[in-house]
Structures are given as C-alpha cells and as structure tokens.
Amino acid sequence: MANNPVQIVLNTQNYIQLATPGGFGASKDFYAGFDEGFIKHKQKLLGDISSIRDKFNLEGRSVNYAHVVLSSEAWAKSHRPIKKLFPENKVQEVGGGAIGEMFVELTPENITDVEASINKAEENTNWELDHKGNRQAKPSRERSEVGGVSEIRLHRPEDRRNFSIEQAVDWLSNPRTGGMYLVQMFVTKKSIAKRQHGLYENRLLAEIERLVKGIKALNLPVIVEELEEKWSSAPLLVIKVASEYTNASRRVDMAIHQQLLTFLEAEPLVRKIMLPPVINQTQSMQHPTGVMVDISAPDAGAKYPILGIIDTGVNSKGILNPWLEGSTDFLDAEAQDVSHGTFIGGLTALGGTLNPSEYLQESPCKIYDLGLHATDPAKYQDYYPNGFIDFLEQLDVELVDAKTSGARIFNMSLSVLRRVEDDSYSVFAAMIDEISDKHDVIFLLPAGNLDEKLKRNPWPSDADHVLRMLAEYRYLGQDRIFQPADSIRSVVVGALNPPSEDMDLIPAEYTRRGPGTALGAKPDLAHIGGRFEENSGLFSIGLGGDIVQGCGTSYAAPLVAKTLANLNHIIEGDIPRETLIGILVHNAEPLKALNNKSLSHIAKDFVGHGVPRNALNSLITDEYAITLVFNGTMIGRHELVFPFSWPASLVSEGGKCRGKVTMTLVYKPFTVQSYDAEYVRVNMDAYLRQEKINTNTGEVSYRGFFQSDSDSTLEKERIEHGQKWWPIKKRQRITKSGVGDSSQWRLVVDAITRAGEVIPEDGIPFSVILTIEDVEKTAPVFNELRRALQSSGATISDIQTALTVRARS
C-alpha cells in the first residue's frame, strides 16, 4: 500500500556550486570549401547595408531599425553576430522577431562600422590540421558571423501593420475593445535609461518626443497614453480613438484612421501596431437533464482548499452558496448571465459527486468568486472603458482580497478569439504573467474550443487512422490554441472525452492544439471536458439548481485547477509555485490511446503531459519507489551537483543499475516581451549522470542516462524536440536489464542565457522532482535510498501534510 510521503531535500542550495567555465564556442565556417558562394553572400550583405545607407540619406533620419536574420544553422548562442558585426558597444540590440531574428538599432555612424566588419571577412577558407592530421576550417570571427547572417533589412511598413483600415474600424466599433490601438515601440524611455553603454540616449529621447508631438499635430480625436508606467511587461503607447469615430460606414471615420495609421507605419520608432484583444468566456455548450441537485453543504468543521474562479460569476442564491468563501461585487449581478461561471463552480465544489468517473474524484474546493467578466455588451464599456487593460487592472486589485481569503490557484476560463502566434508573445499573456509574479499565484487557462465548422472528426482508436484523420483535416493552422495560452507562468489545459465502454480517454473533437509560441509545449495538461454532443458525459449545476451537462475546455481547466489547489492546501507551509506545478506535471499520466510511437510527435500538442493524478496520490509512493523534490535558486555561473548512490537492491553484481526513472524540471525564467519568439531569456536543464571509470587511466567521467532528441547539435532541433528554452521539462526511461557499471550517480542542473543576457542577481527559482522505482515492484527502494541519503549528509524530510500524519498514526 502506498503510504510513503514524497521527500524534500531541504539543503538543496548547499549543492549549488561554481560551474566549470565554458568557452564561447569555436567560430564556425558556414561556407567551408565553398568560397565562391561566400563571396556572393558577402556582396549581398554589403548590398543590404548600402540600401540602408541610401535610406538614411534620402530621409535624413538619425536612427532606424533593422532585421538581422540568421540561418537556422546559426541560431545557437555561440554563433550570434554580436562580437564583430553588431558589438554591443556600438550597435544596440533592441529585440527579436522569429527564432534566429535580431532587431538592431542603426545610425549613420554605426552603419559604417558594420560595413567595415563585413568587408574584413576573408574570402578564402582558412584550413588547418587538427591533432589527428585532419583538415579543419578555422575562420576569423568576421567570416563566421557573415556566413551565419542570411539577410539585413530595414523594418518596413508591412511589418508594422497586418490589418486593413476597414478591419480596424470594424474591430474598434466593438465596445469591448476600448476603441484603441496598441503601439509597440523599438525603444521606450525606460529601456533607454537601462542601456549599459548609454548609446544615443539623448537622440532617442528626442525621437520619442518628436513622435508623440507628431501624433498630436495631426489634430485627430485621439488620446495618447504610455502604458509602461503601469505595466512593465507591456511598454506600449495606447492611442484611443473617440468612440463616435469608429463607424466604418462613415467616410470621415475611415479618413481619421487612415491618417493616423499612415503616420504611424512610416515612423522608424514604431515596431508594431496592434488591435486590442477582446476577452470572451470560452465558448461552451450546456444541456439540462431535468434532474434537481440534492447534495449537502460542506462539513462545517472541515478545512477546504479555496479555488478562485475568474469568470462571469457564480450563482450565489442556489446550492453553491455554502461553498462560497468570498466574492467580488464589482459587476451588477442582476445584469449578468452567470451560467458559465456556475457550471465551473459546480465542478469545483461538487464535480466528484455529480460525476462517477474515477478521473473526477478529486477533493472538493470552496470558491472565491471573481465574477469580473461582464456578459452584457451594452454595459461592458461602463465597467472597462479601456477594454482588456481595465479588466486586468481590476483583476490585479481584486486578487489582494482573494489571496487574503486563502486562494492562490485561479481558474480563468476566458480567452481571446485570437490564435497564439509562432513568433509573438502576446501582450495579454505578458500581462497575465506579470500579475502571476506580482501576487505569486497560478492561473489555469483553457486551450480554447473549435466551433461546429472547425471541429475535427472523432478520434479513431487506431494510430494509423488518427494520422490519416489529422492529415485530412481541412483547417490546419486554424485549430491552434487561443491566447493567452502562450502565458509562460500559467498552466494550460486541453479537453478530453469521458471514457466509454469501448474507448478510454481521447482528445475531444473541439479541443484546440499546440504548440505555443516558438514551438513551446502547450497545452501543459488535459482533463475531461465532455463530448461534443448533448449527452456530453460531464455533469454540473445549472442556474436553477438542476443538473446540466456541458462540454468545453472551459470545463476541463477547473478540474486540473482543483488538483493544484488541493496540492497547495495539503502541503503545509509556503510551497514554491515551481514545486506545485512540478508535482502536478510529474504525476500526470499519458493517455493510453496515444501511447503509440507513431503518435508521440503529435500527442503533446493535444494533451501535453497527460492527465494529472489525484492530489493525495501525487504525494505518496509505494515501498518500491521514492520521489525526491529539490527546490533551489540558480545563480549565474553556477550549477547543482547532487551525488547519490543508486538503490542497492536495483544494482547488479557488475554495477548495472536498473529501474524506472521519471524526472521533471520546472523553473521560473525571466522574459522580455520585445524578443517575441525568443522571449524566454534563460534555459535550464536537468541531467541524471552515471559514473564511468576508465579502467586504463582511472579517469572518472559521468555519462547521461536520458537519451532524447535534444542531443542534436542543431539549435533548431533542440528547440523543436528537446524543449530547449521551455520552463517545464519531463523525461522518463525504463531499463530492466540495467545500465553502466557503477552505482554512483549525480543529479545535475545548469542554466544558460541568451546571447547578451545575464542571470538576475536574485537568481532563477527551480524545482526538480525525481522518482526512482523498481519495475518489478518488489525492491525496498524507499527505505534504501532514504537511509543512504541521510548517511551522505543530505537533509531530507517528508512533505508535511495532513496525509502524512494519518499514514503514520
């Protein structure tokens, strides 16, 4: 019987040590042996620079911004052209676009230096012999950087705007938008002040002032506001057009927008002009059953976890009233349609009672009702005149009381009807992440739903038929997850059909698919959301106190949120968010229906890491297994090295180590929204390494246990397959016959930053969860490894929970 609690290594920070310095990496010749091609490429780049200089001379600008596009072979940090072509003391890097695309600031002065560096690149391959006598190309840094750059071009008007005037006016006529344009700048006053070398500071401040004066000089009915003072994650100019001028049928309105947008898209400082997102409750279906709910109130003497529900509001006059721990009164409740929020509230408090499925048997939660989403379109602008910005500002205010009441986990089954983009970290997601950090909370978000037109065919039972179904899907790309599911701090949830007699859990027809921005692994998890039919198989509460059925990713998300809230509740003390998410993901179980090698590359786009286990079961192990938690803070130029001995009962005579190993890493990266696809600025990884002794020399080295696609030497493949730059990584391996010839192992965690970045002084919080178990389920792994760790000097302790007390009483 499982009753051994998860173990925490309390002195993890003692095992963080100075890392062995690594070099910048040898310069690579991307044109080795192909000098004719290099000469043509070099002349092309010189032509690019010449065109930019001509633009400066024609327009008389003092600054402009260019795209430096790298070939995929040059994406790695060591190949970035920041040593010779664009050194930071001469050329300021101001952001990025797609993966491998830098944005740099050019002036009439530094463009000459760039040109000189390109000219300096030698045109013939420099061959040298290595220690084995083999020829190796040894280029200068200039030739290497020139070879890795595909193109240098100025930012263009079409880069700044991707919508028509008609689309803009039509979109802004919706009162939920706030009637405003969001303008992203290449530089802001704060970003200029933070510059290490103070490049062109006065010139740029004057350019910003000139831009704002230029907008005002148009004499248009607009208000300009700088959002940077309120939101560090969204350094935007907000240009609000008077509401009476958002009628697409009137020529005067069209002319106003035309004049404004024409001015903005010609301005070098303007990076992107965006239409604001519109917040919607995730579209879901509900069908009454005609059966009334007859369930008792919560136990007066029990303490329940509290789950915050950010939605339309929960019906406080019915059966859920005793389950309400607190609520906001910001909206006029009489004007609200609270059916959506009430269904979610019913799942939160009574989901396990109303649904017999084993997957829904999580302990109930009380509710903190943050009914902030106004459902009456006529009144939306009264509450939120600036659209989503005002909504998030109100949420920021309301979270203070919600946290005081005990809520830390918040389900927000709201999204915007806008797909996540490959190369852009959305403003909405960035602001959600800023709120998460400020209040130390975790948001659960839905992946979003497909409508009747876009939904896929039912998921087949045969893997080949699954691949055929997906290949024949006519709306490929239109089924991508909705924003803000690109949030790096939040947990995103996809939907599954309930199990049936002939089919286990499978992805629902309507659930949207990943990946997230920059090939990031989203959704993170999946749960039952109901079938896309009247008899959905997922039951909750209607407004009249009756049982209703429904479906949607809106209803899958709170089921995962319940488990996370329970984990937060039953673990005593302050538990880091990285540990909570880590335990949740670590114990998630993959879907049997997707457990086929041919489906491995697509499964994560639908279900992420799988379905989470019950919270209580996630915190205990059997005698034949042990789970260890390592919480730490990684500082610059350091690494975690934790030595340990493999459980003795899993080691054969020759030193071979067997067992099933699962390892999950979750860390809290720092992000920069201006870098779009490369917005995550630090990568951490965890490794399990086994000692290897050279019998001839006695030299000791360590060999990696996990093999993965991330072992590729190409940065592009490491990102796509190995989840590089993504803050959640999970690996698993089973070896029945055993590996290696030593029982001595190391857990290693390290970090690298993007080119030009350093780890903040306060470090990067991280958590590693490691489970070692006997495949045959007989060996006393828990007691063996626990005693060995205590003897080695590690300070370990049971996770302190109410469950632990019961198990040992």
JSON list of N, CA and C in Angstrom, two decimals, residues 5-66:
[
{"chain": "A", "resi": 5, "resn": "PRO", "atom": "N", "xyz": [5.55, 9.24, 2.08]},
{"chain": "A", "resi": 5, "resn": "PRO", "atom": "CA", "xyz": [5.41, 10.58, 1.51]},
{"chain": "A", "resi": 5, "resn": "PRO", "atom": "C", "xyz": [6.59, 10.98, 0.63]},
{"chain": "A", "resi": 6, "resn": "VAL", "atom": "N", "xyz": [6.31, 11.86, -0.29]},
{"chain": "A", "resi": 6, "resn": "VAL", "atom": "CA", "xyz": [7.35, 12.47, -1.11]},
{"chain": "A", "resi": 6, "resn": "VAL", "atom": "C", "xyz": [8.39, 13.11, -0.18]},
{"chain": "A", "resi": 7, "resn": "GLN", "atom": "N", "xyz": [9.66, 13.00, -0.55]},
{"chain": "A", "resi": 7, "resn": "GLN", "atom": "CA", "xyz": [10.76, 13.52, 0.27]},
{"chain": "A", "resi": 7, "resn": "GLN", "atom": "C", "xyz": [11.30, 14.82, -0.32]},
{"chain": "A", "resi": 8, "resn": "ILE", "atom": "N", "xyz": [11.55, 15.79, 0.54]},
{"chain": "A", "resi": 8, "resn": "ILE", "atom": "CA", "xyz": [12.14, 17.06, 0.11]},
{"chain": "A", "resi": 8, "resn": "ILE", "atom": "C", "xyz": [13.57, 17.14, 0.61]},
{"chain": "A", "resi": 9, "resn": "VAL", "atom": "N", "xyz": [14.48, 17.47, -0.26]},
{"chain": "A", "resi": 9, "resn": "VAL", "atom": "CA", "xyz": [15.87, 17.71, 0.12]},
{"chain": "A", "resi": 9, "resn": "VAL", "atom": "C", "xyz": [15.96, 19.17, 0.58]},
{"chain": "A", "resi": 10, "resn": "LEU", "atom": "N", "xyz": [16.06, 19.36, 1.89]},
{"chain": "A", "resi": 10, "resn": "LEU", "atom": "CA", "xyz": [15.96, 20.70, 2.45]},
{"chain": "A", "resi": 10, "resn": "LEU", "atom": "C", "xyz": [17.20, 21.54, 2.22]},
{"chain": "A", "resi": 11, "resn": "ASN", "atom": "N", "xyz": [18.34, 20.90, 2.03]},
{"chain": "A", "resi": 11, "resn": "ASN", "atom": "CA", "xyz": [19.57, 21.66, 1.83]},
{"chain": "A", "resi": 11, "resn": "ASN", "atom": "C", "xyz": [20.05, 21.63, 0.38]},
{"chain": "A", "resi": 12, "resn": "THR", "atom": "N", "xyz": [19.10, 21.67, -0.53]},
{"chain": "A", "resi": 12, "resn": "THR", "atom": "CA", "xyz": [19.44, 21.67, -1.96]},
{"chain": "A", "resi": 12, "resn": "THR", "atom": "C", "xyz": [20.43, 22.77, -2.31]},
{"chain": "A", "resi": 13, "resn": "GLN", "atom": "N", "xyz": [20.24, 23.95, -1.72]},
{"chain": "A", "resi": 13, "resn": "GLN", "atom": "CA", "xyz": [21.09, 25.08, -2.07]},
{"chain": "A", "resi": 13, "resn": "GLN", "atom": "C", "xyz": [22.57, 24.82, -1.76]},
{"chain": "A", "resi": 14, "resn": "ASN", "atom": "N", "xyz": [22.84, 23.92, -0.80]},
{"chain": "A", "resi": 14, "resn": "ASN", "atom": "CA", "xyz": [24.23, 23.60, -0.45]},
{"chain": "A", "resi": 14, "resn": "ASN", "atom": "C", "xyz": [24.95, 22.87, -1.57]},
{"chain": "A", "resi": 15, "resn": "TYR", "atom": "N", "xyz": [24.19, 22.29, -2.49]},
{"chain": "A", "resi": 15, "resn": "TYR", "atom": "CA", "xyz": [24.79, 21.52, -3.58]},
{"chain": "A", "resi": 15, "resn": "TYR", "atom": "C", "xyz": [24.95, 22.35, -4.86]},
{"chain": "A", "resi": 16, "resn": "ILE", "atom": "N", "xyz": [24.64, 23.64, -4.76]},
{"chain": "A", "resi": 16, "resn": "ILE", "atom": "CA", "xyz": [24.85, 24.53, -5.91]},
{"chain": "A", "resi": 16, "resn": "ILE", "atom": "C", "xyz": [26.26, 25.10, -5.81]},
{"chain": "A", "resi": 17, "resn": "GLN", "atom": "N", "xyz": [27.04, 24.88, -6.84]},
{"chain": "A", "resi": 17, "resn": "GLN", "atom": "CA", "xyz": [28.45, 25.24, -6.81]},
{"chain": "A", "resi": 17, "resn": "GLN", "atom": "C", "xyz": [28.84, 25.95, -8.09]},
{"chain": "A", "resi": 18, "resn": "LEU", "atom": "N", "xyz": [30.02, 26.56, -8.05]},
{"chain": "A", "resi": 18, "resn": "LEU", "atom": "CA", "xyz": [30.53, 27.26, -9.21]},
{"chain": "A", "resi": 18, "resn": "LEU", "atom": "C", "xyz": [30.73, 26.28, -10.35]},
{"chain": "A", "resi": 19, "resn": "ALA", "atom": "N", "xyz": [30.19, 26.61, -11.52]},
{"chain": "A", "resi": 19, "resn": "ALA", "atom": "CA", "xyz": [30.29, 25.71, -12.66]},
{"chain": "A", "resi": 19, "resn": "ALA", "atom": "C", "xyz": [31.64, 25.83, -13.33]},
{"chain": "A", "resi": 20, "resn": "THR", "atom": "N", "xyz": [32.06, 24.76, -13.96]},
{"chain": "A", "resi": 20, "resn": "THR", "atom": "CA", "xyz": [33.30, 24.81, -14.74]},
{"chain": "A", "resi": 20, "resn": "THR", "atom": "C", "xyz": [33.11, 25.75, -15.92]},
{"chain": "A", "resi": 21, "resn": "PRO", "atom": "N", "xyz": [33.98, 26.76, -16.05]},
{"chain": "A", "resi": 21, "resn": "PRO", "atom": "CA", "xyz": [33.78, 27.74, -17.13]},
{"chain": "A", "resi": 21, "resn": "PRO", "atom": "C", "xyz": [33.78, 27.06, -18.49]},
{"chain": "A", "resi": 22, "resn": "GLY", "atom": "N", "xyz": [32.87, 27.52, -19.34]},
{"chain": "A", "resi": 22, "resn": "GLY", "atom": "CA", "xyz": [32.81, 27.01, -20.71]},
{"chain": "A", "resi": 22, "resn": "GLY", "atom": "C", "xyz": [33.17, 28.11, -21.69]},
{"chain": "A", "resi": 23, "resn": "GLY", "atom": "N", "xyz": [33.75, 27.74, -22.79]},
{"chain": "A", "resi": 23, "resn": "GLY", "atom": "CA", "xyz": [34.14, 28.73, -23.79]},
{"chain": "A", "resi": 23, "resn": "GLY", "atom": "C", "xyz": [32.95, 29.24, -24.58]},
{"chain": "A", "resi": 24, "resn": "PHE", "atom": "N", "xyz": [33.17, 30.29, -25.35]},
{"chain": "A", "resi": 24, "resn": "PHE", "atom": "CA", "xyz": [32.11, 30.85, -26.18]},
{"chain": "A", "resi": 24, "resn": "PHE", "atom": "C", "xyz": [31.78, 29.93, -27.35]},
{"chain": "A", "resi": 25, "resn": "GLY", "atom": "N", "xyz": [32.66, 28.98, -27.62]},
{"chain": "A", "resi": 25, "resn": "GLY", "atom": "CA", "xyz": [32.45, 28.08, -28.75]},
{"chain": "A", "resi": 25, "resn": "GLY", "atom": "C", "xyz": [33.30, 28.51, -29.94]},
{"chain": "A", "resi": 26, "resn": "ALA", "atom": "N", "xyz": [33.86, 27.53, -30.62]},
{"chain": "A", "resi": 26, "resn": "ALA", "atom": "CA", "xyz": [34.72, 27.84, -31.76]},
{"chain": "A", "resi": 26, "resn": "ALA", "atom": "C", "xyz": [33.91, 28.47, -32.88]},
{"chain": "A", "resi": 27, "resn": "SER", "atom": "N", "xyz": [34.54, 29.39, -33.59]},
{"chain": "A", "resi": 27, "resn": "SER", "atom": "CA", "xyz": [33.89, 30.02, -34.73]},
{"chain": "A", "resi": 27, "resn": "SER", "atom": "C", "xyz": [33.68, 28.98, -35.83]},
{"chain": "A", "resi": 28, "resn": "LYS", "atom": "N", "xyz": [32.49, 28.98, -36.40]},
{"chain": "A", "resi": 28, "resn": "LYS", "atom": "CA", "xyz": [32.16, 28.01, -37.44]},
{"chain": "A", "resi": 28, "resn": "LYS", "atom": "C", "xyz": [32.17, 28.67, -38.80]},
{"chain": "A", "resi": 29, "resn": "ASP", "atom": "N", "xyz": [32.76, 27.98, -39.76]},
{"chain": "A", "resi": 29, "resn": "ASP", "atom": "CA", "xyz": [32.74, 28.48, -41.14]},
{"chain": "A", "resi": 29, "resn": "ASP", "atom": "C", "xyz": [31.56, 27.85, -41.86]},
{"chain": "A", "resi": 30, "resn": "PHE", "atom": "N", "xyz": [30.53, 28.65, -42.09]},
{"chain": "A", "resi": 30, "resn": "PHE", "atom": "CA", "xyz": [29.32, 28.14, -42.72]},
{"chain": "A", "resi": 30, "resn": "PHE", "atom": "C", "xyz": [29.49, 27.94, -44.23]},
{"chain": "A", "resi": 31, "resn": "TYR", "atom": "N", "xyz": [30.61, 28.42, -44.77]},
{"chain": "A", "resi": 31, "resn": "TYR", "atom": "CA", "xyz": [30.89, 28.27, -46.20]},
{"chain": "A", "resi": 31, "resn": "TYR", "atom": "C", "xyz": [32.22, 27.56, -46.43]},
{"chain": "A", "resi": 32, "resn": "ALA", "atom": "N", "xyz": [32.61, 26.69, -45.50]},
{"chain": "A", "resi": 32, "resn": "ALA", "atom": "CA", "xyz": [33.90, 26.00, -45.62]},
{"chain": "A", "resi": 32, "resn": "ALA", "atom": "C", "xyz": [33.98, 25.24, -46.94]},
{"chain": "A", "resi": 33, "resn": "GLY", "atom": "N", "xyz": [35.02, 25.55, -47.72]},
{"chain": "A", "resi": 33, "resn": "GLY", "atom": "CA", "xyz": [35.21, 24.89, -49.01]},
{"chain": "A", "resi": 33, "resn": "GLY", "atom": "C", "xyz": [34.31, 25.39, -50.11]},
{"chain": "A", "resi": 34, "resn": "PHE", "atom": "N", "xyz": [33.51, 26.40, -49.84]},
{"chain": "A", "resi": 34, "resn": "PHE", "atom": "CA", "xyz": [32.60, 26.96, -50.85]},
{"chain": "A", "resi": 34, "resn": "PHE", "atom": "C", "xyz": [32.82, 28.47, -50.91]},
{"chain": "A", "resi": 35, "resn": "ASP", "atom": "N", "xyz": [34.03, 28.85, -51.29]},
{"chain": "A", "resi": 35, "resn": "ASP", "atom": "CA", "xyz": [34.42, 30.26, -51.24]},
{"chain": "A", "resi": 35, "resn": "ASP", "atom": "C", "xyz": [33.67, 31.11, -52.27]},
{"chain": "A", "resi": 36, "resn": "GLU", "atom": "N", "xyz": [33.35, 30.52, -53.40]},
{"chain": "A", "resi": 36, "resn": "GLU", "atom": "CA", "xyz": [32.60, 31.26, -54.42]},
{"chain": "A", "resi": 36, "resn": "GLU", "atom": "C", "xyz": [31.23, 31.67, -53.86]},
{"chain": "A", "resi": 37, "resn": "GLY", "atom": "N", "xyz": [30.59, 30.75, -53.14]},
{"chain": "A", "resi": 37, "resn": "GLY", "atom": "CA", "xyz": [29.31, 31.06, -52.53]},
{"chain": "A", "resi": 37, "resn": "GLY", "atom": "C", "xyz": [29.45, 32.12, -51.44]},
{"chain": "A", "resi": 38, "resn": "PHE", "atom": "N", "xyz": [30.55, 32.04, -50.68]},
{"chain": "A", "resi": 38, "resn": "PHE", "atom": "CA", "xyz": [30.74, 33.03, -49.62]},
{"chain": "A", "resi": 38, "resn": "PHE", "atom": "C", "xyz": [30.92, 34.43, -50.20]},
{"chain": "A", "resi": 39, "resn": "ILE", "atom": "N", "xyz": [31.68, 34.53, -51.29]},
{"chain": "A", "resi": 39, "resn": "ILE", "atom": "CA", "xyz": [31.91, 35.85, -51.89]},
{"chain": "A", "resi": 39, "resn": "ILE", "atom": "C", "xyz": [30.59, 36.46, -52.35]},
{"chain": "A", "resi": 40, "resn": "LYS", "atom": "N", "xyz": [29.74, 35.65, -52.97]},
{"chain": "A", "resi": 40, "resn": "LYS", "atom": "CA", "xyz": [28.43, 36.16, -53.40]},
{"chain": "A", "resi": 40, "resn": "LYS", "atom": "C", "xyz": [27.59, 36.59, -52.19]},
{"chain": "A", "resi": 41, "resn": "HIS", "atom": "N", "xyz": [27.63, 35.78, -51.14]},
{"chain": "A", "resi": 41, "resn": "HIS", "atom": "CA", "xyz": [26.86, 36.10, -49.93]},
{"chain": "A", "resi": 41, "resn": "HIS", "atom": "C", "xyz": [27.37, 37.38, -49.28]},
{"chain": "A", "resi": 42, "resn": "LYS", "atom": "N", "xyz": [28.67, 37.52, -49.21]},
{"chain": "A", "resi": 42, "resn": "LYS", "atom": "CA", "xyz": [29.26, 38.72, -48.62]},
{"chain": "A", "resi": 42, "resn": "LYS", "atom": "C", "xyz": [28.84, 39.97, -49.40]},
{"chain": "A", "resi": 43, "resn": "GLN", "atom": "N", "xyz": [28.87, 39.88, -50.71]},
{"chain": "A", "resi": 43, "resn": "GLN", "atom": "CA", "xyz": [28.46, 41.03, -51.53]},
{"chain": "A", "resi": 43, "resn": "GLN", "atom": "C", "xyz": [26.97, 41.35, -51.35]},
{"chain": "A", "resi": 44, "resn": "LYS", "atom": "N", "xyz": [26.18, 40.32, -51.14]},
{"chain": "A", "resi": 44, "resn": "LYS", "atom": "CA", "xyz": [24.76, 40.55, -50.89]},
{"chain": "A", "resi": 44, "resn": "LYS", "atom": "C", "xyz": [24.56, 41.34, -49.61]},
{"chain": "A", "resi": 45, "resn": "LEU", "atom": "N", "xyz": [25.26, 40.96, -48.54]},
{"chain": "A", "resi": 45, "resn": "LEU", "atom": "CA", "xyz": [25.12, 41.69, -47.28]},
{"chain": "A", "resi": 45, "resn": "LEU", "atom": "C", "xyz": [25.63, 43.12, -47.41]},
{"chain": "A", "resi": 46, "resn": "LEU", "atom": "N", "xyz": [26.70, 43.31, -48.14]},
{"chain": "A", "resi": 46, "resn": "LEU", "atom": "CA", "xyz": [27.18, 44.67, -48.37]},
{"chain": "A", "resi": 46, "resn": "LEU", "atom": "C", "xyz": [26.15, 45.49, -49.15]},
{"chain": "A", "resi": 47, "resn": "GLY", "atom": "N", "xyz": [25.44, 44.81, -50.06]},
{"chain": "A", "resi": 47, "resn": "GLY", "atom": "CA", "xyz": [24.35, 45.48, -50.78]},
{"chain": "A", "resi": 47, "resn": "GLY", "atom": "C", "xyz": [23.21, 45.84, -49.85]},
{"chain": "A", "resi": 48, "resn": "ASP", "atom": "N", "xyz": [22.91, 44.94, -48.88]},
{"chain": "A", "resi": 48, "resn": "ASP", "atom": "CA", "xyz": [21.87, 45.25, -47.89]},
{"chain": "A", "resi": 48, "resn": "ASP", "atom": "C", "xyz": [22.23, 46.51, -47.11]},
{"chain": "A", "resi": 49, "resn": "ILE", "atom": "N", "xyz": [23.50, 46.59, -46.69]},
{"chain": "A", "resi": 49, "resn": "ILE", "atom": "CA", "xyz": [23.95, 47.75, -45.92]},
{"chain": "A", "resi": 49, "resn": "ILE", "atom": "C", "xyz": [23.92, 49.01, -46.76]},
{"chain": "A", "resi": 50, "resn": "SER", "atom": "N", "xyz": [24.29, 48.89, -48.02]},
{"chain": "A", "resi": 50, "resn": "SER", "atom": "CA", "xyz": [24.27, 50.04, -48.92]},
{"chain": "A", "resi": 50, "resn": "SER", "atom": "C", "xyz": [22.85, 50.58, -49.09]},
{"chain": "A", "resi": 51, "resn": "SER", "atom": "N", "xyz": [21.87, 49.68, -49.20]},
{"chain": "A", "resi": 51, "resn": "SER", "atom": "CA", "xyz": [20.47, 50.11, -49.34]},
{"chain": "A", "resi": 51, "resn": "SER", "atom": "C", "xyz": [20.00, 50.85, -48.09]},
{"chain": "A", "resi": 52, "resn": "ILE", "atom": "N", "xyz": [20.43, 50.38, -46.93]},
{"chain": "A", "resi": 52, "resn": "ILE", "atom": "CA", "xyz": [20.04, 51.04, -45.69]},
{"chain": "A", "resi": 52, "resn": "ILE", "atom": "C", "xyz": [20.67, 52.43, -45.60]},
{"chain": "A", "resi": 53, "resn": "ARG", "atom": "N", "xyz": [21.94, 52.54, -46.02]},
{"chain": "A", "resi": 53, "resn": "ARG", "atom": "CA", "xyz": [22.58, 53.86, -46.01]},
{"chain": "A", "resi": 53, "resn": "ARG", "atom": "C", "xyz": [21.86, 54.82, -46.95]},
{"chain": "A", "resi": 54, "resn": "ASP", "atom": "N", "xyz": [21.45, 54.33, -48.13]},
{"chain": "A", "resi": 54, "resn": "ASP", "atom": "CA", "xyz": [20.71, 55.17, -49.07]},
{"chain": "A", "resi": 54, "resn": "ASP", "atom": "C", "xyz": [19.41, 55.67, -48.44]},
{"chain": "A", "resi": 55, "resn": "LYS", "atom": "N", "xyz": [18.77, 54.82, -47.66]},
{"chain": "A", "resi": 55, "resn": "LYS", "atom": "CA", "xyz": [17.53, 55.20, -46.98]},
{"chain": "A", "resi": 55, "resn": "LYS", "atom": "C", "xyz": [17.79, 56.32, -45.98]},
{"chain": "A", "resi": 56, "resn": "PHE", "atom": "N", "xyz": [18.88, 56.20, -45.24]},
{"chain": "A", "resi": 56, "resn": "PHE", "atom": "CA", "xyz": [19.26, 57.26, -44.29]},
{"chain": "A", "resi": 56, "resn": "PHE", "atom": "C", "xyz": [19.45, 58.59, -45.03]},
{"chain": "A", "resi": 57, "resn": "ASN", "atom": "N", "xyz": [20.20, 58.53, -46.14]},
{"chain": "A", "resi": 57, "resn": "ASN", "atom": "CA", "xyz": [20.49, 59.76, -46.89]},
{"chain": "A", "resi": 57, "resn": "ASN", "atom": "C", "xyz": [19.24, 60.38, -47.49]},
{"chain": "A", "resi": 58, "resn": "LEU", "atom": "N", "xyz": [18.30, 59.53, -47.93]},
{"chain": "A", "resi": 58, "resn": "LEU", "atom": "CA", "xyz": [17.09, 60.02, -48.56]},
{"chain": "A", "resi": 58, "resn": "LEU", "atom": "C", "xyz": [16.15, 60.68, -47.56]},
{"chain": "A", "resi": 59, "resn": "GLU", "atom": "N", "xyz": [16.00, 60.05, -46.38]},
{"chain": "A", "resi": 59, "resn": "GLU", "atom": "CA", "xyz": [15.01, 60.52, -45.41]},
{"chain": "A", "resi": 59, "resn": "GLU", "atom": "C", "xyz": [15.59, 61.42, -44.34]},
{"chain": "A", "resi": 60, "resn": "GLY", "atom": "N", "xyz": [16.90, 61.44, -44.21]},
{"chain": "A", "resi": 60, "resn": "GLY", "atom": "CA", "xyz": [17.52, 62.31, -43.21]},
{"chain": "A", "resi": 60, "resn": "GLY", "atom": "C", "xyz": [17.25, 61.87, -41.78]},
{"chain": "A", "resi": 61, "resn": "ARG", "atom": "N", "xyz": [16.99, 60.57, -41.56]},
{"chain": "A", "resi": 61, "resn": "ARG", "atom": "CA", "xyz": [16.72, 60.06, -40.22]},
{"chain": "A", "resi": 61, "resn": "ARG", "atom": "C", "xyz": [18.02, 59.93, -39.43]},
{"chain": "A", "resi": 62, "resn": "SER", "atom": "N", "xyz": [17.91, 60.06, -38.11]},
{"chain": "A", "resi": 62, "resn": "SER", "atom": "CA", "xyz": [19.08, 59.90, -37.26]},
{"chain": "A", "resi": 62, "resn": "SER", "atom": "C", "xyz": [19.17, 58.50, -36.66]},
{"chain": "A", "resi": 63, "resn": "VAL", "atom": "N", "xyz": [18.12, 57.70, -36.83]},
{"chain": "A", "resi": 63, "resn": "VAL", "atom": "CA", "xyz": [18.10, 56.34, -36.31]},
{"chain": "A", "resi": 63, "resn": "VAL", "atom": "C", "xyz": [17.08, 55.52, -37.08]},
{"chain": "A", "resi": 64, "resn": "ASN", "atom": "N", "xyz": [17.37, 54.24, -37.23]},
{"chain": "A", "resi": 64, "resn": "ASN", "atom": "CA", "xyz": [16.41, 53.33, -37.85]},
{"chain": "A", "resi": 64, "resn": "ASN", "atom": "C", "xyz": [16.68, 51.93, -37.30]},
{"chain": "A", "resi": 65, "resn": "TYR", "atom": "N", "xyz": [15.78, 51.00, -37.64]},
{"chain": "A", "resi": 65, "resn": "TYR", "atom": "CA", "xyz": [15.86, 49.67, -37.04]},
{"chain": "A", "resi": 65, "resn": "TYR", "atom": "C", "xyz": [15.82, 48.60, -38.13]},
{"chain": "A", "resi": 66, "resn": "ALA", "atom": "N", "xyz": [16.69, 47.60, -37.95]},
{"chain": "A", "resi": 66, "resn": "ALA", "atom": "CA", "xyz": [16.87, 46.59, -38.99]},
{"chain": "A", "resi": 66, "resn": "ALA", "atom": "C", "xyz": [16.69, 45.19, -38.43]}
]
